[in-house]
Amino acid sequence: MTNRNLDRRGLLRTAAAATGLAATGAAGLASASPAAAATAPRRWRAGAATFRWFGTAGWRVDIGARTVLVDPYLSRYWTGLFDGALNPATKLTVDTATVDANVGRPETVLVTHSHWDHFNDVPHIATSTGARVLGTMTTYQLGLASGIPSGQLGPVKGGEVLDFGDYTVEVAGSLHSRNPGYSIGIPGVRLSLPPRPATVADLPEGDTLAYLLTVRDGPSVFFMGASDFVARNVSGMRPDIAMVAMASATTTHEYVPRLLEALGRPPVVVPVHWDNFETPLRNPPPVAPADRERLDAMITSIRRVAPRTRIVLPDYLKPYTFA
Ligand SMILES: [Zn+2]
């Protein structure tokens, strides 16, 4: 554990951090009760934050009365992706009833990248709730083109540490996953105002970010939306919980081991982006056969690299505290 990390956590979490340090073996640096040391209990106040998975890489996080969304995609329409070929001419549509029923009253929406399965519902959410949207410059331009007022759009690059009072958001420059041909689906950026997006091809990747959300008196949580990363950008983050995107190809060398090593083997890992997101939002989350194999391999890899890590395979919309 680095001094930088001690400082950051000490400022943000006071007593909760002491228990966490004891649980990770740094007992000499902080005192902990015998009970805490023996049972490695929860490291944060259980009610500090509640997490609900939307499928894909999407999350709703409730921090008291405040709500943060990450890559909220609930419309889940058919594009052909899970039948062997994505039709890039598929029209963008929003299932407003499902979206409105599940997003609450968000104040902040974090977007990892602007592919449709991350960004599609964001313009509707932003314009109907007034939430601010943080993302890449491409997300900013696509948001503007989709009718989000500029005052609600915040472009970020990676490196920012943003203070929202009850929580902070650290942005990390990240990477999109690659297909088996070592390329990226719907690549591209938008650095000036494009026409209003109408099809999935109008929503290019636009570079990819990851986010570390740290809740006051609560956990720090790493969110990623695609299965690659820049190790030097996330090294030393040491989140309590990591939402880790499943790799759909083996193009990234030692993806899971390198990621978990860089993050400091988080106590809780939640695999995401393994479900078939072109089906209705009903439990149990459906998994395509090939993705089931990939998910099993991912879990095996997590267990091997981080045997003390708790792996949580989430259900849709179920409230989790991970405490
Ligand atoms: Zn993507």
Short mmCIF file of C-alpha atoms and ligand atoms in Angstrom, two decimals:
data_model
loop_
_atom_site.label_atom_id
_atom_site.label_comp_id
_atom_site.label_asym_id
_atom_site.label_seq_id
_atom_site.Cartn_x
_atom_site.Cartn_y
_atom_site.Cartn_z
CA MET A 1 0.00 0.00 0.00
CA THR A 2 1.46 3.34 -1.00
CA ASN A 3 1.62 6.51 1.01
CA ARG A 4 -0.42 8.22 -1.66
CA ASN A 5 -3.15 5.71 -1.12
CA LEU A 6 -3.02 6.02 2.63
CA ASP A 7 -3.37 9.76 2.33
CA ARG A 8 -6.27 9.64 -0.03
CA ARG A 9 -8.19 7.09 1.95
CA GLY A 10 -7.34 8.67 5.26
CA LEU A 11 -8.84 11.92 4.12
CA LEU A 12 -11.93 10.35 2.69
CA ARG A 13 -12.77 7.59 5.08
CA THR A 14 -11.22 8.04 8.51
CA ALA A 15 -12.36 5.17 10.72
CA ALA A 16 -13.49 2.91 7.94
CA ALA A 17 -10.03 3.06 6.43
CA ALA A 18 -8.43 1.72 9.60
CA THR A 19 -10.40 -1.48 9.36
CA GLY A 20 -9.52 -1.77 5.72
CA LEU A 21 -5.85 -1.42 6.42
CA ALA A 22 -6.00 -4.14 9.04
CA ALA A 23 -7.76 -6.42 6.62
CA THR A 24 -5.04 -5.97 4.04
CA GLY A 25 -2.25 -6.72 6.44
CA ALA A 26 -0.99 -3.22 7.20
CA ALA A 27 -1.86 -3.54 10.88
CA GLY A 28 1.28 -1.72 11.90
CA LEU A 29 -0.01 1.42 10.31
CA ALA A 30 -3.38 1.57 12.01
CA SER A 31 -4.94 0.06 15.08
CA ALA A 32 -7.92 -2.22 14.71
CA SER A 33 -10.08 -4.02 17.23
CA PRO A 34 -9.39 -7.73 17.78
CA ALA A 35 -12.82 -8.51 16.39
CA ALA A 36 -12.07 -6.60 13.23
CA ALA A 37 -8.79 -8.39 12.75
CA ALA A 38 -10.31 -11.81 13.37
CA THR A 39 -13.30 -11.60 11.13
CA ALA A 40 -12.22 -9.12 8.45
CA PRO A 41 -15.61 -7.45 8.63
CA ARG A 42 -17.06 -4.92 6.26
CA ARG A 43 -14.76 -2.04 5.54
CA TRP A 44 -17.37 0.66 5.13
CA ARG A 45 -20.79 1.65 6.38
CA ALA A 46 -23.21 -0.80 4.76
CA GLY A 47 -25.78 1.84 3.93
CA ALA A 48 -23.29 4.27 2.41
CA ALA A 49 -24.07 3.25 -1.15
CA THR A 50 -26.37 0.87 -2.96
CA PHE A 51 -25.54 -0.55 -6.38
CA ARG A 52 -27.94 -1.90 -9.00
CA TRP A 53 -26.71 -3.55 -12.18
CA PHE A 54 -28.48 -2.60 -15.42
CA GLY A 55 -26.77 -5.27 -17.50
CA THR A 56 -23.85 -4.60 -19.91
CA ALA A 57 -21.56 -2.20 -17.98
CA GLY A 58 -24.46 -0.18 -16.60
CA TRP A 59 -24.95 0.73 -12.95
CA ARG A 60 -27.13 2.84 -10.73
CA VAL A 61 -25.41 3.94 -7.53
CA ASP A 62 -27.48 5.51 -4.77
CA ILE A 63 -25.51 7.51 -2.20
CA GLY A 64 -28.09 8.71 0.30
CA ALA A 65 -30.59 10.64 -1.79
CA ARG A 66 -28.07 11.20 -4.58
CA THR A 67 -27.89 8.97 -7.63
CA VAL A 68 -25.00 8.35 -10.00
CA LEU A 69 -25.33 6.28 -13.17
CA VAL A 70 -22.57 4.57 -15.10
CA ASP A 71 -23.12 3.59 -18.77
CA PRO A 72 -26.88 3.27 -18.26
CA TYR A 73 -28.23 1.16 -21.14
CA LEU A 74 -31.69 -0.29 -20.62
CA SER A 75 -33.28 -0.15 -24.09
CA ARG A 76 -31.65 -3.46 -25.11
CA TYR A 77 -32.90 -3.57 -28.72
CA TRP A 78 -31.89 -6.07 -31.36
CA THR A 79 -28.89 -5.22 -33.57
CA GLY A 80 -27.90 -8.71 -34.72
CA LEU A 81 -24.79 -8.66 -32.50
CA PHE A 82 -25.73 -11.85 -30.66
CA ASP A 83 -26.79 -13.56 -33.88
CA GLY A 84 -23.41 -13.31 -35.54
CA ALA A 85 -23.43 -9.92 -37.23
CA LEU A 86 -24.10 -6.43 -35.96
CA ASN A 87 -26.22 -4.41 -38.40
CA PRO A 88 -24.62 -0.95 -38.16
CA ALA A 89 -27.71 0.61 -39.76
CA THR A 90 -29.85 -0.38 -36.78
CA LYS A 91 -31.88 2.65 -35.73
CA LEU A 92 -31.28 4.10 -32.27
CA THR A 93 -34.40 3.73 -30.15
CA VAL A 94 -35.08 4.38 -26.48
CA ASP A 95 -37.36 2.25 -24.31
CA THR A 96 -38.42 5.27 -22.31
CA ALA A 97 -40.75 3.30 -20.03
CA THR A 98 -38.01 0.92 -18.88
CA VAL A 99 -35.44 3.70 -18.61
CA ASP A 100 -37.71 6.02 -16.65
CA ALA A 101 -38.77 3.22 -14.31
CA ASN A 102 -35.20 2.40 -13.29
CA VAL A 103 -32.87 5.37 -13.33
CA GLY A 104 -34.39 7.34 -10.45
CA ARG A 105 -33.35 11.00 -10.34
CA PRO A 106 -29.68 10.89 -11.30
CA GLU A 107 -27.45 13.91 -10.83
CA THR A 108 -24.37 12.52 -12.57
CA VAL A 109 -23.97 10.08 -15.47
CA LEU A 110 -20.50 8.65 -16.10
CA VAL A 111 -19.98 7.41 -19.65
CA THR A 112 -16.98 5.17 -20.39
CA HIS A 113 -17.34 5.40 -24.18
CA SER A 114 -19.95 6.28 -26.73
CA HIS A 115 -20.92 2.93 -28.30
CA TRP A 116 -24.68 2.49 -28.31
CA ASP A 117 -24.72 -0.12 -25.54
CA HIS A 118 -23.26 2.53 -23.22
CA PHE A 119 -24.53 5.85 -24.58
CA ASN A 120 -27.87 5.13 -26.29
CA ASP A 121 -30.08 6.05 -23.32
CA VAL A 122 -27.93 8.90 -22.01
CA PRO A 123 -29.48 11.75 -24.03
CA HIS A 124 -33.00 10.77 -22.90
CA ILE A 125 -31.85 10.47 -19.29
CA ALA A 126 -30.02 13.80 -19.36
CA THR A 127 -32.81 15.75 -21.01
CA SER A 128 -35.57 14.23 -18.86
CA THR A 129 -33.79 14.49 -15.50
CA GLY A 130 -31.30 17.34 -15.89
CA ALA A 131 -28.40 15.07 -14.92
CA ARG A 132 -24.90 16.12 -15.85
CA VAL A 133 -22.99 13.83 -18.18
CA LEU A 134 -19.24 13.22 -17.96
CA GLY A 135 -17.39 11.51 -20.79
CA THR A 136 -14.88 11.92 -23.58
CA MET A 137 -14.89 14.80 -26.04
CA THR A 138 -16.66 12.41 -28.43
CA THR A 139 -19.35 11.77 -25.83
CA TYR A 140 -19.60 15.54 -25.37
CA GLN A 141 -20.10 16.17 -29.09
CA LEU A 142 -22.52 13.28 -29.53
CA GLY A 143 -24.41 14.48 -26.47
CA LEU A 144 -24.71 17.98 -27.90
CA ALA A 145 -25.86 16.54 -31.23
CA SER A 146 -28.45 14.45 -29.37
CA GLY A 147 -29.99 17.47 -27.68
CA ILE A 148 -28.22 17.55 -24.30
CA PRO A 149 -27.64 21.19 -23.26
CA SER A 150 -23.95 22.10 -23.20
CA GLY A 151 -24.22 23.12 -19.54
CA GLN A 152 -24.97 19.50 -18.62
CA LEU A 153 -22.01 18.07 -20.52
CA GLY A 154 -18.54 17.80 -19.01
CA PRO A 155 -15.72 16.51 -21.18
CA VAL A 156 -13.00 14.67 -19.24
CA LYS A 157 -9.73 13.12 -20.36
CA GLY A 158 -8.38 11.01 -17.54
CA GLY A 159 -6.49 12.26 -14.49
CA GLU A 160 -9.31 14.42 -13.14
CA VAL A 161 -10.35 13.96 -9.50
CA LEU A 162 -13.76 15.58 -9.19
CA ASP A 163 -15.32 16.44 -5.85
CA PHE A 164 -19.09 16.06 -5.42
CA GLY A 165 -19.13 16.33 -1.64
CA ASP A 166 -20.50 12.92 -0.69
CA TYR A 167 -18.34 11.25 -3.31
CA THR A 168 -15.40 11.82 -5.60
CA VAL A 169 -14.86 10.63 -9.15
CA GLU A 170 -11.35 9.94 -10.41
CA VAL A 171 -11.16 9.56 -14.19
CA ALA A 172 -8.65 7.25 -15.84
CA GLY A 173 -7.75 7.13 -19.51
CA SER A 174 -8.54 3.57 -20.56
CA LEU A 175 -8.86 1.37 -23.64
CA HIS A 176 -11.58 -0.39 -25.57
CA SER A 177 -11.54 -4.14 -26.03
CA ARG A 178 -10.42 -5.63 -29.34
CA ASN A 179 -12.13 -8.16 -31.53
CA PRO A 180 -10.32 -11.36 -32.59
CA GLY A 181 -8.89 -9.46 -35.57
CA TYR A 182 -7.16 -7.04 -33.17
CA SER A 183 -9.45 -4.23 -34.29
CA ILE A 184 -12.25 -2.29 -32.61
CA GLY A 185 -15.93 -2.30 -33.52
CA ILE A 186 -17.27 1.07 -34.72
CA PRO A 187 -14.01 2.97 -34.11
CA GLY A 188 -13.67 6.71 -34.47
CA VAL A 189 -13.94 10.01 -32.65
CA ARG A 190 -16.11 13.10 -32.99
CA LEU A 191 -14.26 16.27 -32.15
CA SER A 192 -16.79 18.70 -33.61
CA LEU A 193 -20.57 18.73 -33.75
CA PRO A 194 -21.82 15.83 -35.90
CA PRO A 195 -25.34 15.41 -37.31
CA ARG A 196 -27.85 14.04 -34.82
CA PRO A 197 -27.00 10.33 -34.33
CA ALA A 198 -29.63 8.04 -35.87
CA THR A 199 -28.02 4.57 -36.12
CA VAL A 200 -25.60 2.53 -34.04
CA ALA A 201 -22.89 3.37 -36.60
CA ASP A 202 -23.35 7.03 -35.67
CA LEU A 203 -22.06 6.26 -32.17
CA PRO A 204 -18.35 5.50 -32.52
CA GLU A 205 -16.22 4.37 -29.60
CA GLY A 206 -14.62 7.78 -29.20
CA ASP A 207 -11.86 6.67 -26.81
CA THR A 208 -12.57 4.96 -23.52
CA LEU A 209 -12.40 5.99 -19.87
CA ALA A 210 -12.60 4.19 -16.56
CA TYR A 211 -13.85 5.73 -13.31
CA LEU A 212 -13.02 5.36 -9.64
CA LEU A 213 -16.02 6.42 -7.56
CA THR A 214 -15.15 6.89 -3.90
CA VAL A 215 -18.06 7.29 -1.52
CA ARG A 216 -17.53 9.20 1.72
CA ASP A 217 -17.64 6.65 4.56
CA GLY A 218 -18.25 4.11 1.82
CA PRO A 219 -16.39 1.98 -0.65
CA SER A 220 -14.23 3.05 -3.55
CA VAL A 221 -15.45 1.38 -6.71
CA PHE A 222 -13.72 0.93 -10.06
CA PHE A 223 -15.96 0.97 -13.12
CA MET A 224 -14.90 -0.02 -16.60
CA GLY A 225 -16.99 -0.32 -19.74
CA ALA A 226 -14.73 -2.33 -22.01
CA SER A 227 -12.23 -5.09 -21.43
CA ASP A 228 -8.89 -3.36 -21.76
CA PHE A 229 -7.06 -0.78 -19.70
CA VAL A 230 -3.85 1.21 -19.31
CA ALA A 231 -2.03 -0.46 -16.43
CA ARG A 232 0.01 2.63 -15.60
CA ASN A 233 -3.20 4.71 -15.32
CA VAL A 234 -4.93 2.47 -12.79
CA SER A 235 -1.94 1.16 -10.90
CA GLY A 236 -2.26 1.93 -7.20
CA MET A 237 -5.97 2.79 -7.25
CA ARG A 238 -6.73 -0.07 -4.85
CA PRO A 239 -10.54 0.02 -5.09
CA ASP A 240 -12.62 -1.95 -2.60
CA ILE A 241 -14.83 -3.17 -5.41
CA ALA A 242 -14.02 -3.53 -9.12
CA MET A 243 -16.63 -3.92 -11.84
CA VAL A 244 -14.58 -5.77 -14.44
CA ALA A 245 -15.70 -6.14 -18.04
CA MET A 246 -15.46 -9.62 -19.48
CA ALA A 247 -13.06 -9.98 -22.40
CA SER A 248 -14.66 -11.21 -25.61
CA ALA A 249 -11.32 -12.07 -27.23
CA THR A 250 -7.85 -13.09 -26.11
CA THR A 251 -6.06 -10.22 -27.82
CA THR A 252 -5.02 -8.48 -24.59
CA HIS A 253 -2.10 -10.24 -22.94
CA GLU A 254 -2.93 -11.56 -19.45
CA TYR A 255 -5.95 -9.26 -19.19
CA VAL A 256 -7.36 -10.37 -15.85
CA PRO A 257 -4.04 -11.00 -14.05
CA ARG A 258 -2.55 -7.67 -15.14
CA LEU A 259 -5.71 -5.75 -14.25
CA LEU A 260 -6.15 -7.30 -10.80
CA GLU A 261 -2.46 -6.83 -10.08
CA ALA A 262 -2.61 -3.16 -11.09
CA LEU A 263 -5.70 -2.59 -8.95
CA GLY A 264 -4.16 -4.30 -5.92
CA ARG A 265 -6.37 -7.42 -5.99
CA PRO A 266 -9.67 -5.81 -4.96
CA PRO A 267 -11.57 -7.53 -2.12
CA VAL A 268 -14.68 -7.69 -4.31
CA VAL A 269 -14.75 -8.23 -8.07
CA VAL A 270 -17.99 -8.02 -10.03
CA PRO A 271 -17.78 -9.34 -13.61
CA VAL A 272 -19.88 -7.25 -16.00
CA HIS A 273 -20.65 -7.04 -19.72
CA TRP A 274 -21.11 -10.82 -19.99
CA ASP A 275 -24.87 -10.86 -20.51
CA ASN A 276 -26.87 -10.92 -23.73
CA PHE A 277 -28.09 -7.32 -23.63
CA GLU A 278 -30.47 -7.71 -26.55
CA THR A 279 -33.08 -9.49 -24.45
CA PRO A 280 -35.66 -8.12 -21.99
CA LEU A 281 -34.25 -7.11 -18.62
CA ARG A 282 -35.26 -10.20 -16.67
CA ASN A 283 -33.38 -12.43 -14.21
CA PRO A 284 -31.51 -14.63 -14.48
CA PRO A 285 -29.38 -12.56 -16.85
CA PRO A 286 -29.13 -14.48 -20.12
CA VAL A 287 -25.69 -15.49 -21.36
CA ALA A 288 -24.80 -16.59 -24.87
CA PRO A 289 -23.07 -20.03 -24.88
CA ALA A 290 -19.71 -18.68 -26.02
CA ASP A 291 -19.89 -15.95 -23.39
CA ARG A 292 -20.67 -18.52 -20.71
CA GLU A 293 -17.33 -20.17 -21.49
CA ARG A 294 -15.56 -16.82 -21.40
CA LEU A 295 -17.20 -15.96 -18.09
CA ASP A 296 -16.18 -19.29 -16.58
CA ALA A 297 -12.61 -18.71 -17.75
CA MET A 298 -12.66 -15.22 -16.28
CA ILE A 299 -13.85 -16.48 -12.91
CA THR A 300 -11.18 -19.18 -12.93
CA SER A 301 -8.58 -16.54 -13.67
CA ILE A 302 -9.78 -14.24 -10.87
CA ARG A 303 -9.68 -17.11 -8.40
CA ARG A 304 -6.16 -18.01 -9.43
CA VAL A 305 -4.79 -14.47 -9.30
CA ALA A 306 -6.72 -13.25 -6.26
CA PRO A 307 -7.85 -16.24 -4.18
CA ARG A 308 -9.09 -14.04 -1.32
CA THR A 309 -11.26 -11.92 -3.57
CA ARG A 310 -15.03 -12.31 -3.33
CA ILE A 311 -16.57 -12.67 -6.78
CA VAL A 312 -20.15 -11.45 -7.15
CA LEU A 313 -22.09 -12.32 -10.29
CA PRO A 314 -24.88 -9.76 -10.18
CA ASP A 315 -28.54 -10.09 -10.98
CA TYR A 316 -30.31 -7.30 -12.83
CA LEU A 317 -31.62 -4.44 -10.67
CA LYS A 318 -30.96 -6.21 -7.37
CA PRO A 319 -29.69 -3.81 -4.68
CA TYR A 320 -26.16 -4.63 -3.52
CA THR A 321 -24.07 -2.97 -0.82
CA PHE A 322 -21.14 -5.44 -1.14
CA ALA A 323 -20.52 -4.89 2.57
ZN ZN B 1 -17.87 -0.61 -26.82
#
